[in-house]
C-alpha cells in the first residue's frame, strides 16, 4: 500500500511541476517531503519484519535448547543422579522464554491481530512451553519423592534390622517401580519427539532468503533430534515409536 501511495505522490509531483501555478514550488516541496516520509516508513516496516523473524528464530532456538535440557534431566532422574536444582534452573529458563514470547506478541500486537499465521505460531510456542512446564513439574515431584524415599530408607535402616523376606519384597517392588519408570520415561521421550516434530512442522514461513535458509537448517536439526528421541523410546520398549521413526525419516529426506 505504501508503494501505491509513493507512486501517486510522485505522479502528483510531476503534474504540479507541469502546471504554471505561483505556489507550485511549495507544493512540489511538500510532495517531496511526504514522499521521503513514506519511503522512510516503508523502510522501517521492512526492518520490523526482519527483526520479527530474528526474534522468532531466537525463541525457537531457546525452545529446542530447553527441550534438550529437559530430556537430559529426565535421563538423570532415571539414573538417580538428578538434583532439584537442575529442574529449578530449567524452570527459570522456561519462564524467560515465556517472557520473550509475551514480549514478541506485545511488540507485534498489530501484526498478531491481522495475521492468523503469526497468532497461530505464538499460540504454538505457548503450548509447547506449557507442556515443558508440566514435564518439569512432574520431574520435580519425582526427584522429591525419590529424595524423600532415600531419607526414609536411611532412617528405617538405622532403626530396624531388615529381614531377608523384607529385602526380597523390597527388591521385587523396586524392580516393578524400575520397569514402570522405564516405561514412563520411554513414553516421555516419545512425547518429547512429538513436540519437536510439531515445532519443525510449524516452522515459520519467511521470505528473506537468508532467514529461510536458517529456518530450513534449524528445521532439519529439530527433525533429527525428534528422530533420536523416537529411537531412544523404541529402544526402551515403546513400540509406537517405530512408526514415528519411519514417518519422520521420510520428512527428513523430503527436505
XYZ file of C-alpha atoms in Angstrom:
255
model
C 0.000 0.000 0.000
C 2.952 2.305 0.729
C 4.267 1.631 -2.764
C 0.967 2.727 -4.336
C 0.911 5.911 -2.309
C 4.530 6.697 -3.174
C 3.735 6.287 -6.881
C 0.676 8.533 -6.564
C 2.678 11.258 -4.846
C 5.416 11.061 -7.473
C 2.818 11.418 -10.236
C 1.244 14.360 -8.459
C 4.659 15.988 -8.180
C 5.207 15.688 -11.925
C 1.759 17.133 -12.672
C 2.377 20.033 -10.329
C 5.696 20.766 -11.992
C 3.984 20.917 -15.394
C 1.394 23.459 -14.230
C 2.033 27.191 -14.083
C 0.918 27.958 -10.514
C 2.503 30.616 -8.375
C 2.759 28.205 -5.431
C 3.913 25.205 -7.491
C 7.377 25.174 -5.914
C 5.916 24.971 -2.433
C 3.525 22.196 -3.477
C 6.335 20.214 -5.026
C 8.463 20.583 -1.894
C 5.546 19.397 0.240
C 5.058 16.400 -2.015
C 8.760 15.598 -1.935
C 8.702 15.766 1.847
C 5.724 13.413 2.060
C 7.368 11.065 -0.434
C 10.508 10.966 1.696
C 8.489 10.243 4.832
C 6.658 7.384 3.109
C 9.919 5.879 1.908
C 11.302 6.053 5.436
C 8.111 4.451 6.775
C 8.368 1.671 4.194
C 11.995 1.043 5.171
C 11.053 0.934 8.861
C 8.285 -1.571 8.137
C 10.691 -3.800 6.227
C 13.177 -3.660 9.117
C 10.355 -4.525 11.524
C 9.671 -7.754 9.637
C 13.379 -8.625 9.661
C 13.536 -8.042 13.432
C 10.395 -10.117 13.903
C 11.895 -13.084 12.033
C 15.090 -12.831 14.084
C 13.085 -12.775 17.335
C 11.128 -15.840 16.225
C 14.329 -17.699 15.332
C 15.879 -16.925 18.720
C 12.804 -18.111 20.601
C 12.701 -21.290 18.536
C 16.369 -21.967 19.320
C 15.736 -21.427 23.037
C 12.761 -23.805 22.979
C 14.883 -26.502 21.330
C 17.626 -25.951 23.927
C 15.300 -26.158 26.921
C 13.633 -29.262 25.459
C 17.036 -30.929 25.237
C 17.849 -29.960 28.823
C 14.540 -31.427 29.955
C 15.380 -34.694 28.195
C 18.803 -34.754 29.897
C 17.187 -34.162 33.279
C 14.773 -36.997 32.537
C 17.751 -39.312 31.954
C 19.345 -38.165 35.214
C 16.113 -38.881 37.057
C 16.098 -42.380 35.613
C 19.697 -42.975 36.719
C 19.035 -41.459 40.149
C 21.604 -38.649 39.780
C 19.169 -35.767 39.279
C 19.051 -32.827 41.686
C 16.180 -30.452 42.267
C 18.488 -27.511 41.448
C 18.745 -28.767 37.860
C 14.971 -28.690 37.499
C 14.780 -25.203 39.037
C 17.329 -23.875 36.525
C 15.302 -25.268 33.633
C 12.138 -23.774 35.135
C 13.805 -20.359 35.170
C 14.829 -20.774 31.521
C 11.235 -21.646 30.650
C 9.989 -18.543 32.477
C 12.445 -16.406 30.497
C 11.268 -17.926 27.211
C 7.657 -17.290 28.184
C 8.522 -13.645 28.889
C 10.188 -13.359 25.490
C 7.129 -14.854 23.804
C 4.898 -12.354 25.619
C 7.228 -9.514 24.610
C 7.187 -10.683 20.990
C 3.406 -10.886 20.989
C 3.139 -7.425 22.565
C 5.703 -5.856 20.216
C 3.873 -7.102 17.155
C 0.328 -6.900 18.509
C -0.913 -5.187 15.348
C 0.589 -7.959 13.234
C -0.946 -10.589 15.503
C -4.380 -9.063 15.087
C -4.174 -9.172 11.274
C -2.004 -12.258 10.669
C -3.609 -15.529 11.734
C -0.416 -17.472 10.992
C 1.562 -15.263 13.368
C -1.042 -15.732 16.093
C -1.113 -19.499 15.498
C 2.667 -19.614 15.812
C 2.613 -17.640 19.074
C -0.106 -19.948 20.427
C 2.019 -22.935 19.389
C 5.030 -21.559 21.253
C 2.900 -21.029 24.354
C 1.525 -24.573 24.125
C 4.994 -26.118 23.908
C 6.235 -24.020 26.840
C 3.210 -25.027 28.937
C 3.915 -28.677 28.168
C 7.552 -28.204 29.159
C 6.442 -26.630 32.438
C 4.206 -29.626 33.126
C 7.027 -32.068 32.387
C 9.467 -30.231 34.638
C 6.912 -30.217 37.453
C 6.461 -33.981 37.081
C 10.218 -34.478 37.191
C 10.487 -32.220 40.251
C 7.853 -34.293 42.021
C 9.678 -37.485 41.100
C 13.024 -36.146 42.315
C 11.477 -35.007 45.596
C 9.727 -38.344 46.005
C 12.979 -40.220 45.435
C 14.876 -37.946 47.826
C 12.187 -38.479 50.425
C 12.255 -42.226 49.861
C 16.033 -42.306 50.311
C 15.785 -40.328 53.544
C 13.044 -42.576 54.874
C 15.003 -45.694 53.950
C 18.088 -44.396 55.764
C 16.047 -43.789 58.902
C 14.472 -47.226 58.629
C 17.869 -48.907 58.246
C 19.170 -47.068 61.329
C 16.184 -48.122 63.452
C 15.423 -51.639 62.264
C 17.184 -54.731 61.085
C 15.781 -55.614 57.713
C 14.852 -59.302 57.404
C 15.555 -61.432 54.338
C 11.896 -61.579 53.404
C 11.567 -57.821 53.709
C 14.630 -57.382 51.491
C 13.166 -59.745 48.906
C 9.907 -57.819 48.944
C 11.748 -54.513 48.605
C 13.769 -55.820 45.664
C 10.634 -57.070 43.959
C 8.868 -53.746 44.469
C 11.870 -51.761 43.263
C 12.099 -53.898 40.146
C 8.448 -53.199 39.434
C 8.999 -49.493 40.017
C 12.054 -49.559 37.764
C 10.077 -51.219 34.993
C 7.293 -48.693 35.449
C 9.829 -45.844 35.423
C 11.482 -47.137 32.255
C 8.082 -47.398 30.578
C 7.183 -43.895 31.732
C 10.493 -42.439 30.533
C 10.072 -44.157 27.167
C 6.659 -42.569 26.794
C 8.031 -39.157 27.786
C 10.843 -39.496 25.237
C 8.248 -40.302 22.587
C 6.179 -37.263 23.593
C 9.297 -35.073 23.503
C 9.911 -36.277 19.956
C 6.329 -35.456 19.012
C 6.683 -31.951 20.431
C 9.882 -31.320 18.488
C 8.333 -32.726 15.327
C 5.363 -30.396 15.780
C 7.713 -27.425 16.187
C 9.502 -28.359 12.962
C 6.205 -28.917 11.135
C 5.078 -25.424 12.152
C 8.352 -23.645 11.408
C 7.587 -20.044 10.369
C 7.472 -19.169 6.701
C 9.943 -16.406 5.889
C 10.504 -14.530 2.649
C 14.097 -13.436 3.117
C 16.473 -15.995 1.631
C 18.985 -15.777 4.446
C 16.344 -16.288 7.109
C 14.705 -19.073 5.074
C 17.978 -20.997 4.860
C 18.446 -20.582 8.584
C 14.932 -21.831 9.329
C 15.391 -24.790 6.929
C 18.625 -25.837 8.642
C 17.020 -25.450 12.056
C 14.007 -27.499 10.941
C 16.279 -30.349 9.800
C 18.129 -30.275 13.145
C 14.853 -30.435 15.058
C 13.600 -33.349 12.939
C 16.837 -35.252 13.620
C 16.589 -34.559 17.337
C 12.983 -35.783 17.319
C 14.081 -38.922 15.472
C 16.718 -39.559 18.162
C 14.052 -39.318 20.878
C 11.829 -41.733 18.959
C 14.737 -44.160 18.630
C 15.504 -43.940 22.349
C 11.842 -44.506 23.171
C 11.731 -47.558 20.896
C 14.923 -48.956 22.432
C 13.314 -48.519 25.853
C 10.417 -50.698 24.708
C 7.852 -48.190 23.458
C 6.585 -49.899 20.298
C 4.575 -46.983 18.762
C 7.858 -45.107 18.337
C 8.828 -47.397 15.435
C 6.157 -45.950 13.142
C 7.123 -42.424 14.209
C 10.754 -43.129 13.251
C 9.731 -44.133 9.735
C 7.432 -41.130 9.328
C 9.965 -38.550 10.464
C 12.692 -40.150 8.359
C 10.510 -39.503 5.327
C 10.205 -35.829 6.345
C 13.977 -35.528 6.726
C 14.588 -36.983 3.282
C 11.903 -34.778 1.746
C 13.509 -31.544 2.963
